[in-house]
PDB file of C-alpha atoms in Angstrom:
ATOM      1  CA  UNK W  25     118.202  80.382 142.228  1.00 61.00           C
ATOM      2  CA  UNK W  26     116.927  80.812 145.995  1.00 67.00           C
ATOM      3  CA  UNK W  27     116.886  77.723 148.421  1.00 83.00           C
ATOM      4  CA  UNK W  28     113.486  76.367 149.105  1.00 89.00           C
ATOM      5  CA  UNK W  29     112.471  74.118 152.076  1.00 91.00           C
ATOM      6  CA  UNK W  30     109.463  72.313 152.393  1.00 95.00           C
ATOM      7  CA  UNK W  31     108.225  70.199 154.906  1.00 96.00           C
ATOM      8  CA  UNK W  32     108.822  66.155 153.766  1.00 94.00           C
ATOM      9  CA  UNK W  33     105.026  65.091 154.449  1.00 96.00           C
ATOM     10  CA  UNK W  34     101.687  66.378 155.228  1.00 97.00           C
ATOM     11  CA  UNK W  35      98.354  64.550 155.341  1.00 97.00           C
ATOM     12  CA  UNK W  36      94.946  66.353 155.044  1.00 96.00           C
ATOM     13  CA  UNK W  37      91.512  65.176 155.358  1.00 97.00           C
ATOM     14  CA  UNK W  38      89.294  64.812 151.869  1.00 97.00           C
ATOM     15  CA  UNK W  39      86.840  68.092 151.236  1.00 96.00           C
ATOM     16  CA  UNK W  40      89.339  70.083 153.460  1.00 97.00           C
ATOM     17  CA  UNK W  41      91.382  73.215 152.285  1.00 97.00           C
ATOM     18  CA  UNK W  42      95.319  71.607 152.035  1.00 98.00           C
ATOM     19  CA  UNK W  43      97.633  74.304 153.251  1.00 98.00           C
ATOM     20  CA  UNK W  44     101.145  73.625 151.919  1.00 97.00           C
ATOM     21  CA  UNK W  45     104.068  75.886 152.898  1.00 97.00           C
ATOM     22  CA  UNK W  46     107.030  76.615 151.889  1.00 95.00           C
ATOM     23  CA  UNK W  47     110.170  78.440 152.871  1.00 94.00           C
ATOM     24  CA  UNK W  48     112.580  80.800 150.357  1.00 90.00           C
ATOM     25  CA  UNK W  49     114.431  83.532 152.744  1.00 87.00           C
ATOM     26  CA  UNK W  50     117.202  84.021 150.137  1.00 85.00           C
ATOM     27  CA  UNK W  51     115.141  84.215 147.014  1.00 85.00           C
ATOM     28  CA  UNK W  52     116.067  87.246 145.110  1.00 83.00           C
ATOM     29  CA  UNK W  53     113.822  90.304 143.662  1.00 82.00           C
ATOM     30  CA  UNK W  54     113.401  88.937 140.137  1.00 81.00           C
ATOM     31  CA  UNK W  55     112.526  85.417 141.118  1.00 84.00           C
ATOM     32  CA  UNK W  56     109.626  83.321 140.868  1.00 88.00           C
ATOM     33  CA  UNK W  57     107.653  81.147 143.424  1.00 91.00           C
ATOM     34  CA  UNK W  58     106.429  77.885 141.207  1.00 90.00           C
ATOM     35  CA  UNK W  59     104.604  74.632 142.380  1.00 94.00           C
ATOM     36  CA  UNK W  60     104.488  71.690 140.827  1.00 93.00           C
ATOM     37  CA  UNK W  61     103.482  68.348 141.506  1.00 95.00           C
ATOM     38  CA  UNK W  62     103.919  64.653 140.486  1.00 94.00           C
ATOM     39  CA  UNK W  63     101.347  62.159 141.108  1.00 93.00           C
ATOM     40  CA  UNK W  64     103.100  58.563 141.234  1.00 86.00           C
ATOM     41  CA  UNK W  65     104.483  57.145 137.626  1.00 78.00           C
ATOM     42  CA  UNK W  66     103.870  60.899 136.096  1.00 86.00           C
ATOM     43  CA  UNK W  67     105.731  63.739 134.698  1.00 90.00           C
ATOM     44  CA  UNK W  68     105.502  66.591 136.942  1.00 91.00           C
ATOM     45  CA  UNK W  69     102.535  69.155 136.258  1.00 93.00           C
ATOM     46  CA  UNK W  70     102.290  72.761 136.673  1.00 90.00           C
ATOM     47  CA  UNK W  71     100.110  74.102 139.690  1.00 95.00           C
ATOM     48  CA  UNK W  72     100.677  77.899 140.200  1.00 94.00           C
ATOM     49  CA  UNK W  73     103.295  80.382 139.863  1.00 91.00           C
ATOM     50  CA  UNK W  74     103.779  84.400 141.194  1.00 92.00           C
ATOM     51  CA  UNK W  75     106.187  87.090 142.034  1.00 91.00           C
ATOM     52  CA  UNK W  76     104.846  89.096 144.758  1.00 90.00           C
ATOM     53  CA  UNK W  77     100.847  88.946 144.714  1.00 88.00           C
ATOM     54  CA  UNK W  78      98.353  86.322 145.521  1.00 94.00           C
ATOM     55  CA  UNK W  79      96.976  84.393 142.808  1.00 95.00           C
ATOM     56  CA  UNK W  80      94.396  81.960 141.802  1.00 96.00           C
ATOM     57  CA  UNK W  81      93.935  79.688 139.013  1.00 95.00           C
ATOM     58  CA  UNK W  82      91.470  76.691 138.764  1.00 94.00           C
ATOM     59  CA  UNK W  83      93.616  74.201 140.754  1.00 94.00           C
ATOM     60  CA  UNK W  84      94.771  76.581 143.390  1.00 97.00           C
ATOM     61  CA  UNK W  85      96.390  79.810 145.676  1.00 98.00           C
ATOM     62  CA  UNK W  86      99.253  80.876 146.166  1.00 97.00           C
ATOM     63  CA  UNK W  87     100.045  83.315 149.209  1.00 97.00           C
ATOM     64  CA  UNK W  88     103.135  85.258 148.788  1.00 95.00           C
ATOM     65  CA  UNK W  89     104.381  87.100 152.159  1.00 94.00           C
ATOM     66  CA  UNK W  90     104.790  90.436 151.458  1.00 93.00           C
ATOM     67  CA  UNK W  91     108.753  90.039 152.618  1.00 92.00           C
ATOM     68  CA  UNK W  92     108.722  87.216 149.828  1.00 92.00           C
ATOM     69  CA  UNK W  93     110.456  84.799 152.563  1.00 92.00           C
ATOM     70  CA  UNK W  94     107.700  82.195 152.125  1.00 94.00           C
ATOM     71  CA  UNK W  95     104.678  81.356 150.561  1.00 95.00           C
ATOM     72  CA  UNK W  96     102.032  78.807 150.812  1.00 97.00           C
ATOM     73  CA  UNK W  97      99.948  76.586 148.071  1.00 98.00           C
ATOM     74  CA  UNK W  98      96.453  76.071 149.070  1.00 98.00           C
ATOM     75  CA  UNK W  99      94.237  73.553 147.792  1.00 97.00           C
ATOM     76  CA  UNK W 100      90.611  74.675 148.098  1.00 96.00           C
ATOM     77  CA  UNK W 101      88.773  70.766 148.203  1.00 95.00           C
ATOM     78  CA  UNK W 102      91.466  68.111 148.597  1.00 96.00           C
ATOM     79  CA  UNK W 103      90.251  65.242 146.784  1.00 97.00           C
ATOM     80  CA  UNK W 104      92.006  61.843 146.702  1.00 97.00           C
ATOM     81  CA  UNK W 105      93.692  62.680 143.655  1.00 95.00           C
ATOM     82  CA  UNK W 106      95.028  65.355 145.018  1.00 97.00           C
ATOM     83  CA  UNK W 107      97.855  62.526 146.464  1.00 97.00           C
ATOM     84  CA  UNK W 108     101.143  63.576 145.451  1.00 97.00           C
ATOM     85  CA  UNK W 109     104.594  65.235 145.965  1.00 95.00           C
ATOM     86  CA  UNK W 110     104.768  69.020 145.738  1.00 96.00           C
ATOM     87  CA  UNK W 111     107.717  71.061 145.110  1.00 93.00           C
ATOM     88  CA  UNK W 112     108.239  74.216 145.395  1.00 93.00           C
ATOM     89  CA  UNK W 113     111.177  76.202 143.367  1.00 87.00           C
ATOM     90  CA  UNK W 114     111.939  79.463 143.304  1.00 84.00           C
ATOM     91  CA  UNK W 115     113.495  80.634 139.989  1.00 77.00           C
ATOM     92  CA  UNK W 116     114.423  83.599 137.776  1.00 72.00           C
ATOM     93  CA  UNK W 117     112.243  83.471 134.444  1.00 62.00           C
ATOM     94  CA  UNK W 118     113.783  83.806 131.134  1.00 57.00           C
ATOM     95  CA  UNK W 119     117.375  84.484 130.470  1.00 49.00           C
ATOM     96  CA  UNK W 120     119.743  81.472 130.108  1.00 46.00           C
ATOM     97  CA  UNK W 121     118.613  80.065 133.899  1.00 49.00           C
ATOM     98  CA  UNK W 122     115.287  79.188 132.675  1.00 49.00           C
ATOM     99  CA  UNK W 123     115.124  75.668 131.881  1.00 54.00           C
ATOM    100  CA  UNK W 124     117.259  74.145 134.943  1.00 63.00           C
ATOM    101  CA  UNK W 125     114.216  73.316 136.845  1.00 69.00           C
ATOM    102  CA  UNK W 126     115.532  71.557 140.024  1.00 71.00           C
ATOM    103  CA  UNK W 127     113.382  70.324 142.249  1.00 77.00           C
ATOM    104  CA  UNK W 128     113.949  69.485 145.967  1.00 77.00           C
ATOM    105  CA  UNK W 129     112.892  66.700 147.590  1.00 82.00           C
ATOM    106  CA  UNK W 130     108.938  68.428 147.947  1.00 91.00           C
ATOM    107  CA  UNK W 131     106.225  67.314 150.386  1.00 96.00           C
ATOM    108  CA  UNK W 132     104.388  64.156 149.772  1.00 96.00           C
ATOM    109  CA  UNK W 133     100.717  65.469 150.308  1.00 98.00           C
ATOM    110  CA  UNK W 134      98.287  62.285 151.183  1.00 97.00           C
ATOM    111  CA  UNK W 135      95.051  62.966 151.342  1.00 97.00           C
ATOM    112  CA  UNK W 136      92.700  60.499 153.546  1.00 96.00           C
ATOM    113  CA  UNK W 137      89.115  59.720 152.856  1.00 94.00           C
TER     114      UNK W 137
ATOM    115  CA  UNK O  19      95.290  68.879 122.017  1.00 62.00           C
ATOM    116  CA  UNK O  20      97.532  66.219 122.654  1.00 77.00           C
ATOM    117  CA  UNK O  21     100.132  66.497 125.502  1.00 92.00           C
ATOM    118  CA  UNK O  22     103.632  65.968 125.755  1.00 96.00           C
ATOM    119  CA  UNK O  23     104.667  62.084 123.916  1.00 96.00           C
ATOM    120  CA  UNK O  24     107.412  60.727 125.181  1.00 97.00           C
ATOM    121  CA  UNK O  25     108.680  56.866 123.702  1.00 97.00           C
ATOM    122  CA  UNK O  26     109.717  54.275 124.822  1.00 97.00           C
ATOM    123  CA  UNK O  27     107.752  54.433 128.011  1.00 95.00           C
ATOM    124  CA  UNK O  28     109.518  51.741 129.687  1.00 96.00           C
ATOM    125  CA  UNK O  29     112.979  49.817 128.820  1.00 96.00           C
ATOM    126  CA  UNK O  30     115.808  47.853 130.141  1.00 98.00           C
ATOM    127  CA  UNK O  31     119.487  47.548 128.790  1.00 97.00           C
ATOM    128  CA  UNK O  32     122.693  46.443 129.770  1.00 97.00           C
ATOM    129  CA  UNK O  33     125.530  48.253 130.622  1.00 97.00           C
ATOM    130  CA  UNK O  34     127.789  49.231 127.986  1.00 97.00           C
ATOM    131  CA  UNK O  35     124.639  49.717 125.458  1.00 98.00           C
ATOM    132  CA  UNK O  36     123.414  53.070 123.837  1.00 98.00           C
ATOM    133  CA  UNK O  37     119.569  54.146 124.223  1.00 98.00           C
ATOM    134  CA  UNK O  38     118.298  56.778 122.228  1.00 98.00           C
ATOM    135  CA  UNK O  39     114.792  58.540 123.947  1.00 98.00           C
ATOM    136  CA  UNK O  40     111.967  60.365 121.770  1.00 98.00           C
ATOM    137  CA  UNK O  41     109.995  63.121 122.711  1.00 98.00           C
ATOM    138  CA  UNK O  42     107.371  64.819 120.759  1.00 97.00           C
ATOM    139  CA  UNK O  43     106.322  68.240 122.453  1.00 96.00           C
ATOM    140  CA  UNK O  44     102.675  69.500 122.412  1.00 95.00           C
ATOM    141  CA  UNK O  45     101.851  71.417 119.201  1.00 94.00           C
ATOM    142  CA  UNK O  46     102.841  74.825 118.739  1.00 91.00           C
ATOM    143  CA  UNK O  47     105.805  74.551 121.477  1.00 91.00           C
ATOM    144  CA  UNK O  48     109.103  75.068 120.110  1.00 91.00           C
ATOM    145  CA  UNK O  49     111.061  74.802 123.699  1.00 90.00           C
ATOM    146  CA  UNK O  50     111.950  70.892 124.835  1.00 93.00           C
ATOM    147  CA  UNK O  51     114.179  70.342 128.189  1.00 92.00           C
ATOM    148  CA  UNK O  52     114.838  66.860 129.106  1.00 94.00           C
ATOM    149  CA  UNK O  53     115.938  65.968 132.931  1.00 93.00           C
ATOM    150  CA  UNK O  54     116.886  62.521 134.634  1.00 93.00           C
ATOM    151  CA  UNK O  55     115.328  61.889 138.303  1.00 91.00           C
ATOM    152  CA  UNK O  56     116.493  59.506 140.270  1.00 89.00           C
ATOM    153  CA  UNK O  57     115.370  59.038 143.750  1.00 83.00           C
ATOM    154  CA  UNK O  58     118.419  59.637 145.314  1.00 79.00           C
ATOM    155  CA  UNK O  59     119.203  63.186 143.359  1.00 79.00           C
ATOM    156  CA  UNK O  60     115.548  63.798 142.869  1.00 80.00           C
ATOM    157  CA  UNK O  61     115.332  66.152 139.185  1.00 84.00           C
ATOM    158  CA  UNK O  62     117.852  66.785 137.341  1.00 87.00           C
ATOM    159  CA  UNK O  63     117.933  69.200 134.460  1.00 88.00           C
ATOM    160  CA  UNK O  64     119.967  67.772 131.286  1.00 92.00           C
ATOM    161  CA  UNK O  65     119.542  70.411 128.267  1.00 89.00           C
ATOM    162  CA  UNK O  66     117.318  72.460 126.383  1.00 90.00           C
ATOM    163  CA  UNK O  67     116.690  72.667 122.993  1.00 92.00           C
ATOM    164  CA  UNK O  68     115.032  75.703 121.227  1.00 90.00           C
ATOM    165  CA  UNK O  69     115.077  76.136 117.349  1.00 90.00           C
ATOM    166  CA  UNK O  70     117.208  73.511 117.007  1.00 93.00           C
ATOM    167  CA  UNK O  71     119.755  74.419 118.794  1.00 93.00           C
ATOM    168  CA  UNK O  72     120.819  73.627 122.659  1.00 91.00           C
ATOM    169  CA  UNK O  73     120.305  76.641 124.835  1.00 87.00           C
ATOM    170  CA  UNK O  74     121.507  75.554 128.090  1.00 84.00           C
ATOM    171  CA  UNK O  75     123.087  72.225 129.484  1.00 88.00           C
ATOM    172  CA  UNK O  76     122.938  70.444 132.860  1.00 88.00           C
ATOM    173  CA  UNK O  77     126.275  69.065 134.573  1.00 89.00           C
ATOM    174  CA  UNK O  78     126.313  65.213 133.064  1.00 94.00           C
ATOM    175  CA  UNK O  79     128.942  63.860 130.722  1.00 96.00           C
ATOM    176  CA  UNK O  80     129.557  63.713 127.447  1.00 96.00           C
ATOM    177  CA  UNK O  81     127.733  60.432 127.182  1.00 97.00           C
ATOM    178  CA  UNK O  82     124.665  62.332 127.435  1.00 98.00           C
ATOM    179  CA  UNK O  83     123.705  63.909 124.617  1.00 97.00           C
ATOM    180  CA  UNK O  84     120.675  65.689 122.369  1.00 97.00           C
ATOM    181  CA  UNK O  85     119.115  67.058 119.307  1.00 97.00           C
ATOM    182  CA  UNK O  86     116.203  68.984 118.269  1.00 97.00           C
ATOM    183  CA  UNK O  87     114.770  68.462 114.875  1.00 97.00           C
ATOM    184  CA  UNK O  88     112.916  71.222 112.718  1.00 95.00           C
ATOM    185  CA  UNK O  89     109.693  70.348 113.962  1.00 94.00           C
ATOM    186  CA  UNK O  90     110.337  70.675 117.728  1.00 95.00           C
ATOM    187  CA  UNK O  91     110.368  66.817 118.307  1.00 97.00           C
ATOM    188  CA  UNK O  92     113.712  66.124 120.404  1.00 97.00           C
ATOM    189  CA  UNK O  93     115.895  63.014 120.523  1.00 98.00           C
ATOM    190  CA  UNK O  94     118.761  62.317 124.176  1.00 98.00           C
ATOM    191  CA  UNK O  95     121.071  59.858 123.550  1.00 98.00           C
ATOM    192  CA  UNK O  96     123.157  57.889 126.353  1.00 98.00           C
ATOM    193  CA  UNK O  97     126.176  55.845 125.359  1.00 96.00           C
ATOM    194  CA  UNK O  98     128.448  53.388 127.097  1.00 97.00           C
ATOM    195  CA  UNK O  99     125.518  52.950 129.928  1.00 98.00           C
ATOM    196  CA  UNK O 100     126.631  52.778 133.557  1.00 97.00           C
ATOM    197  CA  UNK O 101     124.155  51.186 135.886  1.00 96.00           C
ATOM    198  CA  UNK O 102     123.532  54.627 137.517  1.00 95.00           C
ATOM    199  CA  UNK O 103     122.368  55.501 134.292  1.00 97.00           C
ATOM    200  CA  UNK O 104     119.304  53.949 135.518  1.00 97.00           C
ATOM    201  CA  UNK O 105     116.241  56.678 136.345  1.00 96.00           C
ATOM    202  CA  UNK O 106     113.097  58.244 134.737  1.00 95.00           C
ATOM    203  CA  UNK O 107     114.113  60.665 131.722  1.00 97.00           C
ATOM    204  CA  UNK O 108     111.674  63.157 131.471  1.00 95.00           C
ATOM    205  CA  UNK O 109     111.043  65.619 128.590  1.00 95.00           C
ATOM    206  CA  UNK O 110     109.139  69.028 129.269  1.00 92.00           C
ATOM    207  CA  UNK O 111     107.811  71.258 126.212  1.00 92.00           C
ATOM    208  CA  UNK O 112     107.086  74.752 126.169  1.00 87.00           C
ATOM    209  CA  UNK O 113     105.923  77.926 123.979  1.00 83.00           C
ATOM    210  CA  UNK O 114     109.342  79.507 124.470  1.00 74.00           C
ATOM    211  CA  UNK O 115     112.209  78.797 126.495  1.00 70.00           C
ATOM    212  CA  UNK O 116     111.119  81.962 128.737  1.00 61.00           C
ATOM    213  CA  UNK O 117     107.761  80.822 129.403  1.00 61.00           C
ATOM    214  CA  UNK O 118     106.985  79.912 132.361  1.00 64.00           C
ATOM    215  CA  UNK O 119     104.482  76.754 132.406  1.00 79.00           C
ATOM    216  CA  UNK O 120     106.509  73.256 131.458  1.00 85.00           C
ATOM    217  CA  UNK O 121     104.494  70.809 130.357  1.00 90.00           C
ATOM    218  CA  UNK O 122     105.772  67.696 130.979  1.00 92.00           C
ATOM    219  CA  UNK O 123     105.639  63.787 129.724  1.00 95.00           C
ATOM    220  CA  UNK O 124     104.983  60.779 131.450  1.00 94.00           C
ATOM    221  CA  UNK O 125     108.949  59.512 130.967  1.00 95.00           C
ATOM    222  CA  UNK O 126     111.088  56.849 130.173  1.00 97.00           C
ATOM    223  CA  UNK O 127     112.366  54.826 132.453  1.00 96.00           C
ATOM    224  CA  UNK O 128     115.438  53.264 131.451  1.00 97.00           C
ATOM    225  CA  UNK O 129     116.495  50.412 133.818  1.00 97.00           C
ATOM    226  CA  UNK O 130     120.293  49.163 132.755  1.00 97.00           C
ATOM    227  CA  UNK O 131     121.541  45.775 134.433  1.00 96.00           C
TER     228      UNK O 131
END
């Protein structure tokens, strides 16, 4: 599974679209882009996956460049809740990988009133 | 429905002890992966279980160790604890082993003095 670099920290105003990118130049044809996210004392939660096209679910966006080097997770309305650290992983689906979710060290998102 | 259950939330033990960790998976998912973070290796996969049987495994020792019972609910096991032992064990549940959403628990942390 493909590298992924985020950036450690980012802080974003409450009401205001959170842009979150992230970085996966080696990631290979038949992998995924997933975010997650853990709010403090949770499990991690599912945001948003894709492969190649944008898409949109009630919590966010994901923009996939059309090179597939990076993307970026976009929360619409950052709400204080909204506090957490996000990781990005890219990662083949199905076959014998799937399962061996490892996460990197993500960006802690704080959102400020 | 009810989300992923995982018990005991919290607990400490002493080195040289065994823990045993419970995790019931939502309803309907057959698919349970347990990991360890720790916040100097961040998330670590451990194994996944599917129909009983383990599908994959992560890199720990023997010590570690799992079973899947014939309703989905999944059991890890640590033996002979070592103080780095110490971390949040989190179970994730899932349709399938290829799907791609996890649903994750809150944890257990095990603290071992």
């Amino acid at each position: 599974d493909a590298k992924t670099t985020q950036p450690t920290s980012m802080d974003c105003a409450e009401g205001r679209a959170a842009n979150l990118p992230c970085n996966h130049s080696t990631i290979s044809g038949n992998e995924y882009v997933y975010w997650y996210r853990q709010i403090h004392s949770q499990g991690p939660q599912y945001i948003i996956h894709g492969l190649k096209n944008n898409e949109t679910n009630e919590m966010a966006s994901l923009i996939i460049t059309e090179d597939r080097k990076s993307s970026t997770l976009i929360l619409p309305h950052a709400t204080l809740r909204d506090t957490a650290v996000y990781y990005c992983i890219s990662l083949r689906a199905g076959g014998t990988s799937y399962g061996k979710l490892t996460f990197g060290q993500g960006t802690i998102l704080t959102v400020h009133p | 429905k009810a989300g992923v259950t995982q018990t005991p939330r919290y607990l400490i033990k002493t080195r040289g002890q065994q823990v045993t960790l419970s995790c019931s998976p939502i309803s309907g998912h057959r698919s349970v992966s347990w990991y360890q973070q720790t916040p100097g290796q961040g998330l670590q996969f451990l194994f996944e279980y599917f129909s009983e049987t383990q599908r994959n495994k992560g890199n720990f020792p023997g010590r570690f160790s799992g079973r899947q019972f014939s309703n989905s609910r999944s059991e890890m096991n640590v033996s002979t604890l070592e103080l780095g032992d110490s971390a949040l064990y989190l179970c994730a549940s899932s349709l399938e082993p290829s799907k791609e959403e996890l649903f994750f628990g809150e944890g257990s942390r095990l603290t071992v003095l």
